[in-house]
Coordinates of C-alpha atoms and ligand atoms in Angstrom, one line a residue:
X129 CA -29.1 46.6 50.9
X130 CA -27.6 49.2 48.5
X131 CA -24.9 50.9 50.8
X132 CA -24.3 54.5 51.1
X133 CA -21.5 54.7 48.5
X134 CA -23.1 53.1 46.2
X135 CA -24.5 56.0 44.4
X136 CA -26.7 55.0 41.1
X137 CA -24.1 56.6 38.4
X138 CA -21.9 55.4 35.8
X139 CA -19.0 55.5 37.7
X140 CA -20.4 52.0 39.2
X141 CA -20.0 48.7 37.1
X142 CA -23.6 48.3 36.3
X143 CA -24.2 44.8 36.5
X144 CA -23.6 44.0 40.0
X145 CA -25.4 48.2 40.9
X146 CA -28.6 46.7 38.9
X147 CA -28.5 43.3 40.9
X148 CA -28.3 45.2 43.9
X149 CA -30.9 47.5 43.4
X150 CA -33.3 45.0 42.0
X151 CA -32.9 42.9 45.5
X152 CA -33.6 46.1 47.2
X153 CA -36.8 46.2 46.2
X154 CA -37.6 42.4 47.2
X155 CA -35.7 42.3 50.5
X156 CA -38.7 45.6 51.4
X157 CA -41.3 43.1 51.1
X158 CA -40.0 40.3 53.0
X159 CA -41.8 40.5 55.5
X160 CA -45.0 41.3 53.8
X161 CA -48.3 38.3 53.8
X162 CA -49.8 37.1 50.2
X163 CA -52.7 39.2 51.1
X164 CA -50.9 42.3 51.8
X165 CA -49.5 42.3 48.4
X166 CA -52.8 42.9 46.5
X167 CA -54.6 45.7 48.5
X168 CA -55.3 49.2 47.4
X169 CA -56.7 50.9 50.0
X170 CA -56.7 54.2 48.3
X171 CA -56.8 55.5 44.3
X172 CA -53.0 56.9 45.1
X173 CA -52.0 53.9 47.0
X174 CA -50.2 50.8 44.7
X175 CA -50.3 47.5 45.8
X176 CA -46.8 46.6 46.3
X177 CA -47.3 44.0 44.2
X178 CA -47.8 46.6 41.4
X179 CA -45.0 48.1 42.3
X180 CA -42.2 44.9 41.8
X181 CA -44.0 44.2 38.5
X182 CA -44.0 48.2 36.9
X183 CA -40.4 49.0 37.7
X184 CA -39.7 45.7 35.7
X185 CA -42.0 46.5 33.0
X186 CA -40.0 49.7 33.2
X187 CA -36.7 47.7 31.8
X188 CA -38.5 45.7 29.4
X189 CA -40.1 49.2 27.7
X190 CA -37.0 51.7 28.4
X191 CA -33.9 49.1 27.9
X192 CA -35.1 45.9 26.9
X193 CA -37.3 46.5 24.0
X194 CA -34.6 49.4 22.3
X195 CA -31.5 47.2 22.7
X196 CA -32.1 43.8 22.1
X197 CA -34.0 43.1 18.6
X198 CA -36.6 40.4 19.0
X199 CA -37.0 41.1 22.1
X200 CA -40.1 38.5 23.7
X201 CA -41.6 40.2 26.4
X202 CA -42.3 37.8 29.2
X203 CA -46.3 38.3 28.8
X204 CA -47.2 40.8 26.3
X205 CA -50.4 41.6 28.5
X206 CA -48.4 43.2 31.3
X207 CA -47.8 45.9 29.2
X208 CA -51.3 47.1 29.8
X209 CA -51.3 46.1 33.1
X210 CA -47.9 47.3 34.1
X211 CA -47.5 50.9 32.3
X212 CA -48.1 53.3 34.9
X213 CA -49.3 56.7 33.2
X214 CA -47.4 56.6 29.8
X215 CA -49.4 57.1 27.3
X216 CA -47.6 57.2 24.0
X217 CA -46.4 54.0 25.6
X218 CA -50.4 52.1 24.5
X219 CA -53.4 51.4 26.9
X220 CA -53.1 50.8 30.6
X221 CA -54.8 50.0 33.3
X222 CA -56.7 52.4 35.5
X223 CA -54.8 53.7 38.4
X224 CA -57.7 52.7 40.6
X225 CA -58.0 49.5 39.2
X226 CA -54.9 48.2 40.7
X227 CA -56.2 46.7 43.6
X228 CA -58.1 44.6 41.4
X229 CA -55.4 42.4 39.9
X230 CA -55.2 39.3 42.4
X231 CA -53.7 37.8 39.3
X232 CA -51.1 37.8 38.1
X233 CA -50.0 36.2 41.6
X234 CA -46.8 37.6 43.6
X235 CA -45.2 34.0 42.8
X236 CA -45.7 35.0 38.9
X237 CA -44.6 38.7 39.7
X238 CA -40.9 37.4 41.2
X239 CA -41.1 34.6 38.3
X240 CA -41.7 37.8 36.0
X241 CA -38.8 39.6 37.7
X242 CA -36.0 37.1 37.2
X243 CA -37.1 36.3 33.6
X244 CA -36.4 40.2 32.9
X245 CA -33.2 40.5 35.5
X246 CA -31.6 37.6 33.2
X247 CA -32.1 39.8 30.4
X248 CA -31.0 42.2 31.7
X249 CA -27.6 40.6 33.4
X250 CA -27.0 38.8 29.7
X251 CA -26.8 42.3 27.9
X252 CA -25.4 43.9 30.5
X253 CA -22.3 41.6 29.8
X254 CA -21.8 42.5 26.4
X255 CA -21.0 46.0 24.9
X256 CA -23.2 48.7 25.6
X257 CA -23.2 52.3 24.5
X258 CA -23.4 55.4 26.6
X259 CA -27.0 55.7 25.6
X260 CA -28.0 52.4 26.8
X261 CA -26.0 52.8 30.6
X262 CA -28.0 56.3 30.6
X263 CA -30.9 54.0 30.5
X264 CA -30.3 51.6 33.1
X265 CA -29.4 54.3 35.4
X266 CA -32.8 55.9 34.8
X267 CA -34.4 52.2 35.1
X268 CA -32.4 51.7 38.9
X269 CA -33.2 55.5 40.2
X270 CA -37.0 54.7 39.3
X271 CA -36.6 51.3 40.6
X272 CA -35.1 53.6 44.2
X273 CA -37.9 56.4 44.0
X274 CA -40.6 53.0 43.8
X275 CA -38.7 51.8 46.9
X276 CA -39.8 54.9 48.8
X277 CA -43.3 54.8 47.5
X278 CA -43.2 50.7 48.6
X279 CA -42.7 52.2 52.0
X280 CA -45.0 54.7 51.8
X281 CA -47.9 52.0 50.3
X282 CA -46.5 49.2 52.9
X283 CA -47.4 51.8 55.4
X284 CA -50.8 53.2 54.4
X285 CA -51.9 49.4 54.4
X286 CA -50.5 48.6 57.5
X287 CA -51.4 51.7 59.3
X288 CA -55.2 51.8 58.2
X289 CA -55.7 48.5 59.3
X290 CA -58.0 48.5 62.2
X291 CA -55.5 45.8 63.9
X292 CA -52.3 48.0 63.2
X293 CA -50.4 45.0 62.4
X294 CA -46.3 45.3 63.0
X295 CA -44.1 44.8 60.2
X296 CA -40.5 46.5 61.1
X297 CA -38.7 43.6 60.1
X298 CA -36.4 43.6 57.1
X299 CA -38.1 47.1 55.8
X300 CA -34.9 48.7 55.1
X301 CA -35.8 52.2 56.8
X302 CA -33.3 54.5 58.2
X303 CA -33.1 55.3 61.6
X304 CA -34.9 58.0 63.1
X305 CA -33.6 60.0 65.7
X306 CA -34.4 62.4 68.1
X307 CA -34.6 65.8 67.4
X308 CA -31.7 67.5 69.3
X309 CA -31.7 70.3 71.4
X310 CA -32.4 73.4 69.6
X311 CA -29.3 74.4 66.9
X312 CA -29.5 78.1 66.9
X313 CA -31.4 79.0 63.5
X314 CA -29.2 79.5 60.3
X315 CA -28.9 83.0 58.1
X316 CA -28.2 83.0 54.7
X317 CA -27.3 86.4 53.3
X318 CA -29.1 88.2 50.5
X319 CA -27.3 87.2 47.3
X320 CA -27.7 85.4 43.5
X321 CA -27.3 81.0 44.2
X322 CA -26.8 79.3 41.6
X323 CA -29.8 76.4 41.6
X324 CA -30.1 72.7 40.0
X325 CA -28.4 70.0 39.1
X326 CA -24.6 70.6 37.7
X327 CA -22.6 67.6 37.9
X328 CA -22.1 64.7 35.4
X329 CA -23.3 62.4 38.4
X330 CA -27.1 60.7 37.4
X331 CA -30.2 63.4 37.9
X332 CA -33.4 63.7 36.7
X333 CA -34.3 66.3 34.1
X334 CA -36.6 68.6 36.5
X335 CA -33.6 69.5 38.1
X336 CA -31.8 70.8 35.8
X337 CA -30.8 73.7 33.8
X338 CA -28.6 75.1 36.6
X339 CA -29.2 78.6 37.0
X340 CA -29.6 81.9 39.1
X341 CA -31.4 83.2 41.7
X342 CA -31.6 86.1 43.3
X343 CA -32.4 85.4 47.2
X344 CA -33.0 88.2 49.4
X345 CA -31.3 87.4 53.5
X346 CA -33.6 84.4 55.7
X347 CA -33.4 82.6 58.6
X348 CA -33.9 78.8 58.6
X349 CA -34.4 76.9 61.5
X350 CA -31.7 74.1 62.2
X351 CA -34.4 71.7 63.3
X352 CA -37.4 70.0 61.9
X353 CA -40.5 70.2 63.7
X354 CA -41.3 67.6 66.7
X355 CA -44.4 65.8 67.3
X356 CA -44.5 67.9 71.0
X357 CA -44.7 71.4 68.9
X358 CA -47.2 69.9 66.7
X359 CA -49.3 68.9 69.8
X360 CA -49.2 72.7 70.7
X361 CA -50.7 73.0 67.8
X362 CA -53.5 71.0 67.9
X363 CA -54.0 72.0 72.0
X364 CA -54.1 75.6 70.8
X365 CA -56.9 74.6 68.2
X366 CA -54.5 74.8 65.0
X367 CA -57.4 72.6 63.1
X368 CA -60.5 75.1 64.0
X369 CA -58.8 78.5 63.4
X370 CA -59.8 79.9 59.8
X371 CA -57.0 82.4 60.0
X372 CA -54.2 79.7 59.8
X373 CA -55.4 77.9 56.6
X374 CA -55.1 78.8 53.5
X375 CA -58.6 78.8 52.4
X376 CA -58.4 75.7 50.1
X377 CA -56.5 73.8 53.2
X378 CA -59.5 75.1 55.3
X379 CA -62.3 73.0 53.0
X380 CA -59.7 70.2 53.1
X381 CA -59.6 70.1 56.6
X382 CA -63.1 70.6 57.1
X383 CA -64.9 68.1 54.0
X384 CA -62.2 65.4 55.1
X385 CA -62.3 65.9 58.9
X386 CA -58.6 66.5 59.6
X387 CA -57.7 66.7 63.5
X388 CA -53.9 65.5 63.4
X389 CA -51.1 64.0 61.4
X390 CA -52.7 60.9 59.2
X391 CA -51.5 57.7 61.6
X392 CA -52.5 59.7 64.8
X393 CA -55.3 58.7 67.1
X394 CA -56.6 59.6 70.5
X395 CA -56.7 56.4 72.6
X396 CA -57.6 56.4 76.0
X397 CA -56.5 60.3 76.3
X398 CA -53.3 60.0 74.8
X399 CA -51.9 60.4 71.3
X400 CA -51.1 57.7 69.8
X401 CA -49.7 56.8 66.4
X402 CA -48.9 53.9 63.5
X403 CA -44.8 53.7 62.7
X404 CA -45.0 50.2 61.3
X405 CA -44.3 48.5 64.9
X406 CA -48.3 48.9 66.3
X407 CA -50.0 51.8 67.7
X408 CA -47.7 54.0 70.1
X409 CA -47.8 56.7 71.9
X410 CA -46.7 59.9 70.3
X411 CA -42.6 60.7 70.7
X412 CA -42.6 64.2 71.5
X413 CA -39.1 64.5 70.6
X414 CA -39.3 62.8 66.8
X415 CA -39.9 65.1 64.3
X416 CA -43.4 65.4 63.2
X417 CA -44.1 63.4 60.5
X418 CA -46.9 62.6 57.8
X419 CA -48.3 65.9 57.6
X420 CA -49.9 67.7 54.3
X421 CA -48.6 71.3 52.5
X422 CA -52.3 72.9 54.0
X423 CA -50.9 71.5 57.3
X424 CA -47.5 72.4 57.2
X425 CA -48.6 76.4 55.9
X426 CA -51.2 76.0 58.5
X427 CA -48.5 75.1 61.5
X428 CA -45.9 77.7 59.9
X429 CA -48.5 80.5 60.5
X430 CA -49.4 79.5 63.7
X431 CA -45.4 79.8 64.8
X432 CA -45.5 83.7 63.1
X433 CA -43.1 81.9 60.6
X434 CA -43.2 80.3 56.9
X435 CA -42.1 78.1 54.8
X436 CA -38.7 77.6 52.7
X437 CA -39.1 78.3 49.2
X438 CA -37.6 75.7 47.0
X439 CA -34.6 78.0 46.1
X440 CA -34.0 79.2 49.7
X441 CA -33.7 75.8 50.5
X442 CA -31.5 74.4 48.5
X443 CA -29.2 77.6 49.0
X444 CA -29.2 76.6 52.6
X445 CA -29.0 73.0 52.3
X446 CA -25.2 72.4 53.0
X447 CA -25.7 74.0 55.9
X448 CA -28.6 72.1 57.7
X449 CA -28.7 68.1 58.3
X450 CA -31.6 66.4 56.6
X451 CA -33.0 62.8 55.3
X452 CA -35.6 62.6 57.8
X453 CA -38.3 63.8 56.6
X454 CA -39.4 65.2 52.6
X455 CA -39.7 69.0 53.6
X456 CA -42.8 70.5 52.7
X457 CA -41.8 74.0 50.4
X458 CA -43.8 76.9 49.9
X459 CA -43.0 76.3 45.7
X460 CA -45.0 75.6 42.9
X461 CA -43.8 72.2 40.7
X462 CA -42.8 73.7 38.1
X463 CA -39.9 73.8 35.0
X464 CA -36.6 75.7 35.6
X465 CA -35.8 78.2 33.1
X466 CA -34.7 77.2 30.0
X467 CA -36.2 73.3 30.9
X468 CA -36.5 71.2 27.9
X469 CA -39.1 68.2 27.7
X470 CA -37.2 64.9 26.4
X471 CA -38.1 63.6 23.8
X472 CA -40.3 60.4 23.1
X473 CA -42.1 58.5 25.8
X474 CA -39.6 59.1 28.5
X475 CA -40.4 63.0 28.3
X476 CA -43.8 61.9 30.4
X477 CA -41.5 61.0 33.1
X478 CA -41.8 64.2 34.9
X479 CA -42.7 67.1 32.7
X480 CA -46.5 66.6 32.2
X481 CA -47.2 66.7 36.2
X482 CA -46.1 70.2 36.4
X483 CA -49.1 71.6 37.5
X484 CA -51.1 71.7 41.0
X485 CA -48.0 70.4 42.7
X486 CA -45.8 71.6 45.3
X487 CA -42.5 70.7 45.5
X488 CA -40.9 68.8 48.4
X489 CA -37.0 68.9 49.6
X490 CA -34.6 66.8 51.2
X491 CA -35.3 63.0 51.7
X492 CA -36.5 60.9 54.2
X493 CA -36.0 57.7 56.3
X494 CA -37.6 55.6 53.0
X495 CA -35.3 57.2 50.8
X496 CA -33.4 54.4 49.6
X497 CA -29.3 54.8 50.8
X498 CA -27.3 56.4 47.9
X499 CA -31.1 58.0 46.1
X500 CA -30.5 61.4 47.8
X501 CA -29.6 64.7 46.6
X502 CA -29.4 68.3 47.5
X503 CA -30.6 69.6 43.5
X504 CA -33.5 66.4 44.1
X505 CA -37.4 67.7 43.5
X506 CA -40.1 65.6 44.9
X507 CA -43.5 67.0 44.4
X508 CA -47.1 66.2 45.5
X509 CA -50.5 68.2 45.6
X510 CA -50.8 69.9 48.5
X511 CA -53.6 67.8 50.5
X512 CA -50.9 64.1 50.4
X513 CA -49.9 63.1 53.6
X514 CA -49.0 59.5 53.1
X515 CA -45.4 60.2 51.8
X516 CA -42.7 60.6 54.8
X517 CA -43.2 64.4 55.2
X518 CA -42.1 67.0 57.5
X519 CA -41.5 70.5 58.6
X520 CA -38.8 73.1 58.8
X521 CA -39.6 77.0 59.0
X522 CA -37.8 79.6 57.8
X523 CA -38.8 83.6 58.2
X524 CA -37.5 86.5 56.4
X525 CA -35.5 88.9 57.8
Ligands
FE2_111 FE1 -42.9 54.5 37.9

């Protein structure tokens, strides 16, 4: 497991950082059957078999291929099977064909792994230019943010499985506790905060330039929202009340029938929910968990409150504890002032999805140890619920 002060940066000698990330990603699977591996139960959903075989694609493509001339990739089909969404990278396959590759087999996928890791370990011991460690830092902090989304897959089979199978064992997730009695909410006075990333330390490129923002005073609430004031909620009617939702959350709710967080069910009168040890009853003390944007806007109405924005957030961030939960934002995904595009295929990383997304804060217990940061941007469209997400309000003043 990749300890807490072992952040992904240069100041770390890469070779044994790389071996330790790479078993990261293995160890989360452990305890997963061949069949598991395979299954895509949804078009976002990867089958975590996809997922150890694209983040070493990702170093044959990114490192491998640039660095070392004659390179043989291991197959020269994975390529097309393997690329995720890059196209000046060539063909690939269909996102929602994933599910459909019960070959190459996971025995062939960790066989694929350790021909690229020996690579990888053999250039790694010769000379290497600052370009080249930029790259395998990239290579290790996708290899993390695939770690979360492992989690996040892991779960969504698991927990849409009719038998709600348990599988806590060996998942590397960090412990969730309790919310705690009720802090007393934070202000933050009106004032310019300076926003994004501004430290040589590794970040990806939507977080940067650095730059100011004028922020007028707010209140943020020290806590994130429990499953027992989410049950309020839902007792008050929250889902059939046309004036919470914003009116595309409203035909979400409605078209998809949405009645509580996704892993919650009523069994035998009670609330129950999936958290990757069975079906349990609902801990009304745990922060709420697994809820969309619509719901989270929806919730935040309901309370007479609202959302964070992105900026207020981060300009209140050394103030409140967080790596729970991804916090839901009331921002648009979109570039910082000033944001450049990389060039060449690695510019598709992040720039091309900035549209229709709404950006999430914070980190959560599937954030891989050392993967966090206050400047980070995650980002989904506003109806995904699968990824560890949660709530914190915040009102104006
Ligand atoms: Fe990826």
């Amino acid at each position: 497991m990749v300890e807490k002060s072992q952040l992904v940066s240069d100041e770390i000698a890469l070779p044994a950082l790389y071996s330790s990330v790479r078993q990261h990603s293995l160890q989360i699977c452990e305890s997963l059957e061949a069949e598991d591996f395979s299954c895509q139960p949804e078009l976002y959903v990867s089958p975590p078999k996809w997922h150890l075989a694209h983040t070493t694609w990702f170093f044959e493509k990114f490192v491998l291929e640039k660095v070392l001339k004659n390179y043989q990739p291991y197959d020269p089909s994975f390529a097309y099977l393997f690329n995720s969404y890059y196209e000046t990278a060539g063909d690939h396959l269909p996102r929602n064909k994933r599910g459909a590759l019960t070959r190459p087999t996971i025995d062939a996928i960790r066989e694929y792994r350790r021909y690229v890791d020996e690579q990888m370990e053999t250039m790694e011991r010769g000379w290497m230019d600052d370009d080249v460690r930029q790259l395998i830092i990239t290579g290790l902090n996708h290899e993390q943010q695939h770690q979360e989304l492992l989690l996040m897959d892991i779960k969504f089979i698991l927990g849409t499985n009719p038998l709600y199978p348990s599988c806590l064992a060996g998942l590397c997730l960090n412990e969730m506790s309790a919310v705690p009695q009720r802090l007393p909410s934070i202000t933050i006075d009106e004032g310019i905060y300076l926003i994004g990333h501004g430290t040589k330390e590794f970040a990806f490129d939507n977080e940067s330039p650095r730059h100011r923002v004028h922020l007028d005073a707010f209140g943020l609430e020290s806590d994130l929202v429990t499953n027992g004031e989410y049950l309020d909620f839902i007792l008050d009617n929250g889902y059939k009340r046309v004036d919470l939702w914003l009116s595309d959350g409203w035909q979400w709710v409605n078209e998809s029938r949405i009645r509580a967080p996704l892993y919650w069910h009523f069994v035998d009168g009670i609330w129950c929910c999936y958290d990757f040890d069975g079906l349990r009853p609902v801990d009304v003390n745990l922060p709420v968990m697994h809820v969309s944007q619509y719901e989270a806007n929806a919730f935040a109405r309901w309370k007479g409150m609202r959302l964070p924005t992105e900026f207020e957030w981060e300009a209140a961030s050394p103030f409140i504890e967080w790596g729970t939960a991804w916090e839901h934002t009331a921002s648009a995904y979109l570039p910082y002032p000033g944001y450049q595009r990389p060039e060449g295929t690695i510019g598709e990383y992040n720039a091309k999805f900035m549209s229709n997304q709404m950006v999430l804060r914070g980190a959560s217990i599937a954030t891989p140890p050392g993967h966090q940061r206050l400047t980070y941007r995650n980002f989904f469209t506003p109806d995904m619920r699968w990824q560890f997400s949660g709530i914190r309000l915040a009102k104006t003043l």
